[in-house]
PDB file of C-alpha atoms in Angstrom:
ATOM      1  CA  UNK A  21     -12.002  12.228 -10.389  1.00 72.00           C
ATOM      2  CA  UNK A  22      -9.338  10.071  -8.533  1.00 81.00           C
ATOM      3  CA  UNK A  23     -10.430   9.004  -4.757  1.00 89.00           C
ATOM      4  CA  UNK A  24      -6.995  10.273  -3.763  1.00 93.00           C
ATOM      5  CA  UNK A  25      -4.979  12.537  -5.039  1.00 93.00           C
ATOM      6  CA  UNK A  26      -0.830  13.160  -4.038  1.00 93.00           C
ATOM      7  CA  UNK A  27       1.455  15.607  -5.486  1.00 86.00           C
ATOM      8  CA  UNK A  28       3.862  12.999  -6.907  1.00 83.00           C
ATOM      9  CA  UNK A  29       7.321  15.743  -6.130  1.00 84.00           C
ATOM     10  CA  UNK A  30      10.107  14.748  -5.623  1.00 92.00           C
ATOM     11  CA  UNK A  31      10.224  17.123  -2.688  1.00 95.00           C
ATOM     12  CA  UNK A  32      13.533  18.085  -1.711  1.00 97.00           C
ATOM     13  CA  UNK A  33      14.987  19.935   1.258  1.00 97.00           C
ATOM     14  CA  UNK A  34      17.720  20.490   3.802  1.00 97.00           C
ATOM     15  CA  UNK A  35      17.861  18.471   6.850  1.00 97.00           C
ATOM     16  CA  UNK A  36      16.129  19.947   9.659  1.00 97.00           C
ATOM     17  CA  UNK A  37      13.741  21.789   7.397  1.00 97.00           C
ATOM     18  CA  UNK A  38       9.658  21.040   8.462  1.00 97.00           C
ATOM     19  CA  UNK A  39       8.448  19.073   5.604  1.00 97.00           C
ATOM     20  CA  UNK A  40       4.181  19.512   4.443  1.00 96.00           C
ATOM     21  CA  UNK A  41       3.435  16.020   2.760  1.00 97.00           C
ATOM     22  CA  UNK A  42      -0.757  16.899   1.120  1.00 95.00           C
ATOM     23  CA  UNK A  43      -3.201  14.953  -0.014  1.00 95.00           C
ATOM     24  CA  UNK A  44      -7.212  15.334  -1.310  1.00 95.00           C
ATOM     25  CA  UNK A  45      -9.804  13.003  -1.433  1.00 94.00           C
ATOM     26  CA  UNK A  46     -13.028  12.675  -2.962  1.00 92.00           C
ATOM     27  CA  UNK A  47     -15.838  11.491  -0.921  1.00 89.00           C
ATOM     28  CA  UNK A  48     -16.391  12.652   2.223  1.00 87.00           C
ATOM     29  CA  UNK A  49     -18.127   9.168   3.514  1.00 88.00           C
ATOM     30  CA  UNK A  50     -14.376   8.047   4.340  1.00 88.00           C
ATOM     31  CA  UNK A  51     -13.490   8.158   7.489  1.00 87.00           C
ATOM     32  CA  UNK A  52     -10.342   6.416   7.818  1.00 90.00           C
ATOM     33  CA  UNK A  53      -6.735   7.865   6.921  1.00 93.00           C
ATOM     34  CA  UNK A  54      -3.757   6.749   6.837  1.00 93.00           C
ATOM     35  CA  UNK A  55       0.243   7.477   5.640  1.00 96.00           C
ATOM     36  CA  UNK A  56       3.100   4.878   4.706  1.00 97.00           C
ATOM     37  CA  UNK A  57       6.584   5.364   3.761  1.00 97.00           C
ATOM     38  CA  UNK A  58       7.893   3.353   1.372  1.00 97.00           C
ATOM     39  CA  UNK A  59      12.165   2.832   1.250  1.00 96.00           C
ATOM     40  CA  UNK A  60      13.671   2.103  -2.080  1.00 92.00           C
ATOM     41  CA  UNK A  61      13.100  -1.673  -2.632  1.00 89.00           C
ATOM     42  CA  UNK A  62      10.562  -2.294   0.314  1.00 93.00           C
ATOM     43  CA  UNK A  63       6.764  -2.611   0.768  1.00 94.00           C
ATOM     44  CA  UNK A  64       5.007   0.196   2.775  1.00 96.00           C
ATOM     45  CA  UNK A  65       5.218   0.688   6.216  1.00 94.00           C
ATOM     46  CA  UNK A  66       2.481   2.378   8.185  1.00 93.00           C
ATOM     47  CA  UNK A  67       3.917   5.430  10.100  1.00 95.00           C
ATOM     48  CA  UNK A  68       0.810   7.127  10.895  1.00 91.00           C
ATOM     49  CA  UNK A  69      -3.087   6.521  11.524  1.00 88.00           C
ATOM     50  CA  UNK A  70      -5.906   8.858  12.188  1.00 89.00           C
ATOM     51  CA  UNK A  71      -9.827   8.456  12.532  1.00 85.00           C
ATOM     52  CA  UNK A  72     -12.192  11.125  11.408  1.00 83.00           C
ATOM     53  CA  UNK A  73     -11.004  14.489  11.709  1.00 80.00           C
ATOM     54  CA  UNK A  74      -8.520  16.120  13.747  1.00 83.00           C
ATOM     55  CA  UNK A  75      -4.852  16.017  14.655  1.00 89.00           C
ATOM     56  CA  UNK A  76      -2.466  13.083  15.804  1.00 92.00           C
ATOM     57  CA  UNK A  77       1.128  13.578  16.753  1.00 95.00           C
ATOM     58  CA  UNK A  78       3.940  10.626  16.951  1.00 94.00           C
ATOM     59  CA  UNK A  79       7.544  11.870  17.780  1.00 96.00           C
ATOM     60  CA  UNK A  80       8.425  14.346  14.791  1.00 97.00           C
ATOM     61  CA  UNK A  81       5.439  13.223  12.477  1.00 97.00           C
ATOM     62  CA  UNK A  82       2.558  15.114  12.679  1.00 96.00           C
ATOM     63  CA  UNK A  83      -0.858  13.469  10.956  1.00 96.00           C
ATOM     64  CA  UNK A  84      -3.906  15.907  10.072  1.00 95.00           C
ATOM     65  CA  UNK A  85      -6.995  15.556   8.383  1.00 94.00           C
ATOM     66  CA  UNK A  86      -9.069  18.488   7.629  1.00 92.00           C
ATOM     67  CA  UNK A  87     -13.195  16.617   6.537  1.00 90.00           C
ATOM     68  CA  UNK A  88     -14.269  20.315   5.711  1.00 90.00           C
ATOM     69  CA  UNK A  89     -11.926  20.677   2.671  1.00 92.00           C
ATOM     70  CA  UNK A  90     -11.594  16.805   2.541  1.00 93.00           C
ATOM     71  CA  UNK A  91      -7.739  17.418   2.728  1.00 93.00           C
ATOM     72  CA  UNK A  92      -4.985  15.006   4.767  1.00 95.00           C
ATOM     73  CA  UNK A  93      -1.540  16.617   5.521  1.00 96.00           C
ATOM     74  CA  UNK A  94       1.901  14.707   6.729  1.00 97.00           C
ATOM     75  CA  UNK A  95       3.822  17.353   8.736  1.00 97.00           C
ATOM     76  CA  UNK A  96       7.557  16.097   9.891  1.00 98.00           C
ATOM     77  CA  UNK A  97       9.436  18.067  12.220  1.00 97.00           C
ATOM     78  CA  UNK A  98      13.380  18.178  12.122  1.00 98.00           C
ATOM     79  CA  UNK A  99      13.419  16.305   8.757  1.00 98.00           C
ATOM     80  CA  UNK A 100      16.768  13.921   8.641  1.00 97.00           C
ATOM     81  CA  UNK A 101      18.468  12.038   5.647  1.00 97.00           C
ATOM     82  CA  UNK A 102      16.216   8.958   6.803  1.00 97.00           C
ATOM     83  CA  UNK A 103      13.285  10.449   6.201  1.00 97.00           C
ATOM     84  CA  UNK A 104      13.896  10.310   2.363  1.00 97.00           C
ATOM     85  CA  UNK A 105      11.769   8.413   1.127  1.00 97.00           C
ATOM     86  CA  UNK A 106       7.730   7.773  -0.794  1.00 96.00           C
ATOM     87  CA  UNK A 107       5.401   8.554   1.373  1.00 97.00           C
ATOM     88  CA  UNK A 108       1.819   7.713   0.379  1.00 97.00           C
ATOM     89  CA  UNK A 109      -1.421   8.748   1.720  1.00 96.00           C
ATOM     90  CA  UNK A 110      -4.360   5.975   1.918  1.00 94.00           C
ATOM     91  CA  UNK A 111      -8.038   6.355   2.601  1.00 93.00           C
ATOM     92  CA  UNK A 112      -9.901   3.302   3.790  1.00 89.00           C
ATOM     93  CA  UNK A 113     -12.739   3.151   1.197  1.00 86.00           C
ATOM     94  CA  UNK A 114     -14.653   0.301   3.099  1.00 81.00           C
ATOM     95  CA  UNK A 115     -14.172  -3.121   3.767  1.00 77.00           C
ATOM     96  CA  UNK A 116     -10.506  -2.740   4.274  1.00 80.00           C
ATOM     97  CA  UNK A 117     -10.239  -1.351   1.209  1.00 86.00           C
ATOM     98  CA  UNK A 118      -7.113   0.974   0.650  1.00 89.00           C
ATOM     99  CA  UNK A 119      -6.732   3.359  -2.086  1.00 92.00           C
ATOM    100  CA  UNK A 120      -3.531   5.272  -2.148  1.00 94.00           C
ATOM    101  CA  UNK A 121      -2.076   8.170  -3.428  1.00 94.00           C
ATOM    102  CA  UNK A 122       0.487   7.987  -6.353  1.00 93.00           C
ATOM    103  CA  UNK A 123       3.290   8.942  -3.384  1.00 94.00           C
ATOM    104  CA  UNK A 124       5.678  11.820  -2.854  1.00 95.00           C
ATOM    105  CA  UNK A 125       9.010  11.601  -3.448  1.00 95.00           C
ATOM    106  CA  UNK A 126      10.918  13.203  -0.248  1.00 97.00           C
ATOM    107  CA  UNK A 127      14.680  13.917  -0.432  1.00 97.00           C
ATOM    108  CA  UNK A 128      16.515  15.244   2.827  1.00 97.00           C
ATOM    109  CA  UNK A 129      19.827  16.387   2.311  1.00 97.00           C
ATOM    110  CA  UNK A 130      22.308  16.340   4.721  1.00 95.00           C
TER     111      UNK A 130
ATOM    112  CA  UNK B   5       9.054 -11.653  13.440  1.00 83.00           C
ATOM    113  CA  UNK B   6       5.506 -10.469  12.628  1.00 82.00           C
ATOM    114  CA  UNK B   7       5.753 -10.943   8.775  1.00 94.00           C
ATOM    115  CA  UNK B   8       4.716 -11.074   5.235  1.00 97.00           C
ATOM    116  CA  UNK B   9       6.569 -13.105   2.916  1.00 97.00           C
ATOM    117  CA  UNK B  10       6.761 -13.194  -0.683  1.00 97.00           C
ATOM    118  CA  UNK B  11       8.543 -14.724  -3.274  1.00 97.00           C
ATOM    119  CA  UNK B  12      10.495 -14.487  -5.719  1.00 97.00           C
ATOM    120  CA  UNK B  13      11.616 -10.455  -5.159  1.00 97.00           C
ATOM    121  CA  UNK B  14      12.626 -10.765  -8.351  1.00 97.00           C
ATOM    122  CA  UNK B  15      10.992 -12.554 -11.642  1.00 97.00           C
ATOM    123  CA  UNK B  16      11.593 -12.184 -15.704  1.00 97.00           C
ATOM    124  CA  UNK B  17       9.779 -14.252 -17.701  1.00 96.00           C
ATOM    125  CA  UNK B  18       8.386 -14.126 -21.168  1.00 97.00           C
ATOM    126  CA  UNK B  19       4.720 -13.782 -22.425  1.00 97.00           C
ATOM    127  CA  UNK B  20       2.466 -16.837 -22.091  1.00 97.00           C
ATOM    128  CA  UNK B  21       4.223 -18.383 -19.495  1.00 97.00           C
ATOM    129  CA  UNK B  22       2.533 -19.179 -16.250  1.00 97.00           C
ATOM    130  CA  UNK B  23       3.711 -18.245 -12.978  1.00 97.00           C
ATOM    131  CA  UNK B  24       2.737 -18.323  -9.482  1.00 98.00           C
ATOM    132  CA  UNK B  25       4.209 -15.440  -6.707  1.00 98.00           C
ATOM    133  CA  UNK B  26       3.855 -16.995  -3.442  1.00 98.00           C
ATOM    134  CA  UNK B  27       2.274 -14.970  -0.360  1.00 98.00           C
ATOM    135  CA  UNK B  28       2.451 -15.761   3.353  1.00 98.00           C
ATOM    136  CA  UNK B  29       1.717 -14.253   6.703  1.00 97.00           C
ATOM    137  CA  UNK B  30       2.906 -15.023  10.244  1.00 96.00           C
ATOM    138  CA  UNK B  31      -0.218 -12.936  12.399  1.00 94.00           C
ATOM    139  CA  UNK B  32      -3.158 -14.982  11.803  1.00 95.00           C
ATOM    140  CA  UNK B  33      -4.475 -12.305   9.529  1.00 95.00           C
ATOM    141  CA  UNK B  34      -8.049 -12.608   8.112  1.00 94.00           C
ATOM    142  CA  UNK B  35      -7.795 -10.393   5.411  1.00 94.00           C
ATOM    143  CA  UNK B  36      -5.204 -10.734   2.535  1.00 96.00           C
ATOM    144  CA  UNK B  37      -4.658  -8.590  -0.419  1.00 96.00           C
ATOM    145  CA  UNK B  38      -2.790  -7.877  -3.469  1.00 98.00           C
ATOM    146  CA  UNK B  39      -1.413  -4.735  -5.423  1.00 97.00           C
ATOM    147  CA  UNK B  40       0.421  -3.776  -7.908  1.00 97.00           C
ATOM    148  CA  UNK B  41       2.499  -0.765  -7.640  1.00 96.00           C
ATOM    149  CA  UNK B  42       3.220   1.398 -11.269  1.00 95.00           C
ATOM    150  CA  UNK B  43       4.595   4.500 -11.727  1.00 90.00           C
ATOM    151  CA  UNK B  44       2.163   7.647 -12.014  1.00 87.00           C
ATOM    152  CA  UNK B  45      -0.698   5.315 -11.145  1.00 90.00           C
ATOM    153  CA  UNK B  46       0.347   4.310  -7.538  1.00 90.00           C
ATOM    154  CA  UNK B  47      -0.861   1.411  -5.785  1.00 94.00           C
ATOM    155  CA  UNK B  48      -3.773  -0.415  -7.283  1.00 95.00           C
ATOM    156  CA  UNK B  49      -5.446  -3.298  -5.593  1.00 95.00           C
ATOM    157  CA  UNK B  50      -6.182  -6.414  -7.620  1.00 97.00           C
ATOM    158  CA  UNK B  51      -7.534  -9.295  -5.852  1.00 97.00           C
ATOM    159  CA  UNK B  52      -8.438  -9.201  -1.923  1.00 95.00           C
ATOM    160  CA  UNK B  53      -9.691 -11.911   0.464  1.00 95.00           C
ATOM    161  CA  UNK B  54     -11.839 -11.907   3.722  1.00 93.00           C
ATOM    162  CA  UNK B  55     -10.672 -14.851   4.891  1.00 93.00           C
ATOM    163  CA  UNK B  56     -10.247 -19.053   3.712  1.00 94.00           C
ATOM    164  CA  UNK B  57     -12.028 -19.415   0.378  1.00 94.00           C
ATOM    165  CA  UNK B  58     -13.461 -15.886   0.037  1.00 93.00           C
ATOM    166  CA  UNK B  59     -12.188 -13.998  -2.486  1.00 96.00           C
ATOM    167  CA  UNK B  60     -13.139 -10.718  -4.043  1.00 95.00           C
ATOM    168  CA  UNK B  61     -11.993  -8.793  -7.408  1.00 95.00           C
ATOM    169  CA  UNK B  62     -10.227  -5.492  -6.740  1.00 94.00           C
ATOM    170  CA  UNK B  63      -9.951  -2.973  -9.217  1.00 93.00           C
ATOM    171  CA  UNK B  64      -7.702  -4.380 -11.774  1.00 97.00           C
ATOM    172  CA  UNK B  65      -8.084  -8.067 -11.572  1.00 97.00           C
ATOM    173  CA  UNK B  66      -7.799  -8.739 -15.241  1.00 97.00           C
ATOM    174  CA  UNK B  67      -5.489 -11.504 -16.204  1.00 97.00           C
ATOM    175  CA  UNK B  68      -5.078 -12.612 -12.426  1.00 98.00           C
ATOM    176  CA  UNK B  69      -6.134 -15.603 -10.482  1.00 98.00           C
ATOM    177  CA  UNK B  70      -6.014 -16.521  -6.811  1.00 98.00           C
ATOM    178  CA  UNK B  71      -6.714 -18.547  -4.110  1.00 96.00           C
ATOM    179  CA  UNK B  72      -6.911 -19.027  -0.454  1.00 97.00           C
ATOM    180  CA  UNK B  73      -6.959 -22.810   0.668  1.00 97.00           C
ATOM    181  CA  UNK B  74      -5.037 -21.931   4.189  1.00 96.00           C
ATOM    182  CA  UNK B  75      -5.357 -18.465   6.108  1.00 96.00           C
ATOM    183  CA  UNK B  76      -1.528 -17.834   5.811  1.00 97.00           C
ATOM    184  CA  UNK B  77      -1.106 -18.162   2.085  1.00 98.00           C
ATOM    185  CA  UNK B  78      -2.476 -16.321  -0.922  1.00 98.00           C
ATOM    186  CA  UNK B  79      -0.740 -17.158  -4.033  1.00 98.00           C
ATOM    187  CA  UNK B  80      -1.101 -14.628  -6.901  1.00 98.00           C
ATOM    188  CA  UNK B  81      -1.091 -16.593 -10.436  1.00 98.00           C
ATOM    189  CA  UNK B  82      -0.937 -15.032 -13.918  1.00 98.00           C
ATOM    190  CA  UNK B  83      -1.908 -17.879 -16.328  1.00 96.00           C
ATOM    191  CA  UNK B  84      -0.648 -16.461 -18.728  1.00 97.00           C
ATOM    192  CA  UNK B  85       1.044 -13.346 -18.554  1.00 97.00           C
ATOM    193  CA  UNK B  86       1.345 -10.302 -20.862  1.00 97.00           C
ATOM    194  CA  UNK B  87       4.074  -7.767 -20.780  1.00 97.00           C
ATOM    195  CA  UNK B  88       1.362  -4.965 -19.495  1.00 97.00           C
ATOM    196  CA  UNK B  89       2.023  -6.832 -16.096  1.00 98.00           C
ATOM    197  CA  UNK B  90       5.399  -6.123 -16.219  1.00 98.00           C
ATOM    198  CA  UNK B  91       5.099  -4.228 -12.332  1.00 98.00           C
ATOM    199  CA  UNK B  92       6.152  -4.288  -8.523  1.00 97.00           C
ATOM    200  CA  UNK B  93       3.463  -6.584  -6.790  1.00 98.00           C
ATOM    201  CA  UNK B  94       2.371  -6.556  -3.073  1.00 98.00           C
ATOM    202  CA  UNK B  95       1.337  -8.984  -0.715  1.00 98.00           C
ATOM    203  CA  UNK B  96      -0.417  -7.185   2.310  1.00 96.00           C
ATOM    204  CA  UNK B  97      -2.532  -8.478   5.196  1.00 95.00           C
ATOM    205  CA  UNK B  98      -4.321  -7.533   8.227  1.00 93.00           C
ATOM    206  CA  UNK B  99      -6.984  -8.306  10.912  1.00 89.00           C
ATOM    207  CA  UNK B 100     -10.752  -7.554  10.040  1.00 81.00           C
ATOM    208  CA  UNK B 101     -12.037  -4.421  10.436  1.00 75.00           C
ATOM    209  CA  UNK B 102     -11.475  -0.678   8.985  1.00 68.00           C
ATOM    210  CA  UNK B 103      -9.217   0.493  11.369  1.00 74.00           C
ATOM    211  CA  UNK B 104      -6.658  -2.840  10.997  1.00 83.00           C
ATOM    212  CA  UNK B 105      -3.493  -1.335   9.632  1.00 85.00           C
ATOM    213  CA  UNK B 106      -2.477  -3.482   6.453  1.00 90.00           C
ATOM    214  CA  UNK B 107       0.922  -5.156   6.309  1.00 93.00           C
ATOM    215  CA  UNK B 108       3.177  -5.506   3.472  1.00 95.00           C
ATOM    216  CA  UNK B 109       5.236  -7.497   2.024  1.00 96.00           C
ATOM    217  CA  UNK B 110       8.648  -7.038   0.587  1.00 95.00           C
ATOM    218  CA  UNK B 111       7.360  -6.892  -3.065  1.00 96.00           C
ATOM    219  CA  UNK B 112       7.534  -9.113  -6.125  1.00 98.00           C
ATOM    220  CA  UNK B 113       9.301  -6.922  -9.128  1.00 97.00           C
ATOM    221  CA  UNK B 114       8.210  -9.024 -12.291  1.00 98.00           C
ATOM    222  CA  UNK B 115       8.901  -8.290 -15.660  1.00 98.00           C
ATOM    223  CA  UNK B 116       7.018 -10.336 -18.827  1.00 98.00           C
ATOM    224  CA  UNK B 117       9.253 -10.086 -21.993  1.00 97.00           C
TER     225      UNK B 117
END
């Protein structure tokens, strides 16, 4: 069993839609979670950061991470053309240790 | 600017040929890392370092060497590379500690004929 695992889409929808970005993990040790987006033809950027479980909220992006199911969601509010991009999801495994998701493809269309 | 830097973004070269992509970082970062990015596998981490002249294996470090003689650079080297290498590779870096957010570089897209 993967340590993470992202629906790889693409995901596509109209701008100003509420986009779900989901991902599972496997052991329920980890503790820190994180997503990056990823532009065509750049490295990752972080865009959001939780600890442990619970919600955090940054402008339109909503992070969540659910320990019960062992389940991390990406929620973005009043999705624009800008938004399209990978996003991945990445657990810290320990030691600064990242493992990622394969990514989601998001599309916003204008 | 608060940065990684890699080079070259862009690299063919044929098989048995060695190369060297260069890594550095402006922050003063302990920890440095490198992945390679492929698609339907993700991200994959293949040599990571605590800090000068600690380095650790990541999960696919087969076929990769590197080093860390200063705390801003951490060259990846393929001695002699093999067209399954042919991939996007990542430079990332960030202070000590589990909750440091990692910074990334640019990427390196190499291909080995």
């Amino acid at each position: 069993q993967k340590e993470v695992e992202q629906d790889p889409g693409p995901l596509s929808v109209p701008e100003g839609a509420i986009v779900s970005l989901n991902c599972t993990y496997s052991n329920s040790a980890f503790q820190y979670f994180m997503w990056y987006r990823q532009y065509s033809r750049k490295g990752p950027e972080l865009l959001m950061y939780t600890y442990s479980s619970g919600n955090k909220e940054d402008g339109r992006f909503t992070a969540q991470v659910d320990k019960s199911s062992k389940y991390i969601s990406l929620f973005i509010r009043d999705s624009q053309p800008s938004d399209s991009a990978t996003y991945l999801c990445a657990v810290n495994t320990g030691f600064q240790k990242l493992v990622f998701g394969t990514g989601t493809r998001l599309l916003v269309s204008p | 600017e608060a940065q990684v830097t890699q080079n070259p973004r862009y690299l063919i070269t044929v098989t048995g040929k060695k190369l060297t992509v260069t890594c550095s970082q402006n922050m003063n970062h302990e920890y440095m890392s490198w992945y390679r990015q492929d698609p339907g596998l993700g991200l994959r981490q293949i040599y990571y370092s605590m800090n000068v002249e600690v380095t650790d294996k990541g999960d696919v470090p087969e076929g990769y060497k590197v080093s860390r003689k200063e705390k801003r650079n951490f060259p990846l080297i393929l001695e002699s590379p093999s067209p399954n290498q042919t991939s996007l590779y990542f430079c990332a870096s960030s202070w000590a500690g589990d909750n440091s957010p990692l910074h990334f570089g640019n990427g390196t897209r190499l291909t080995v004929t």
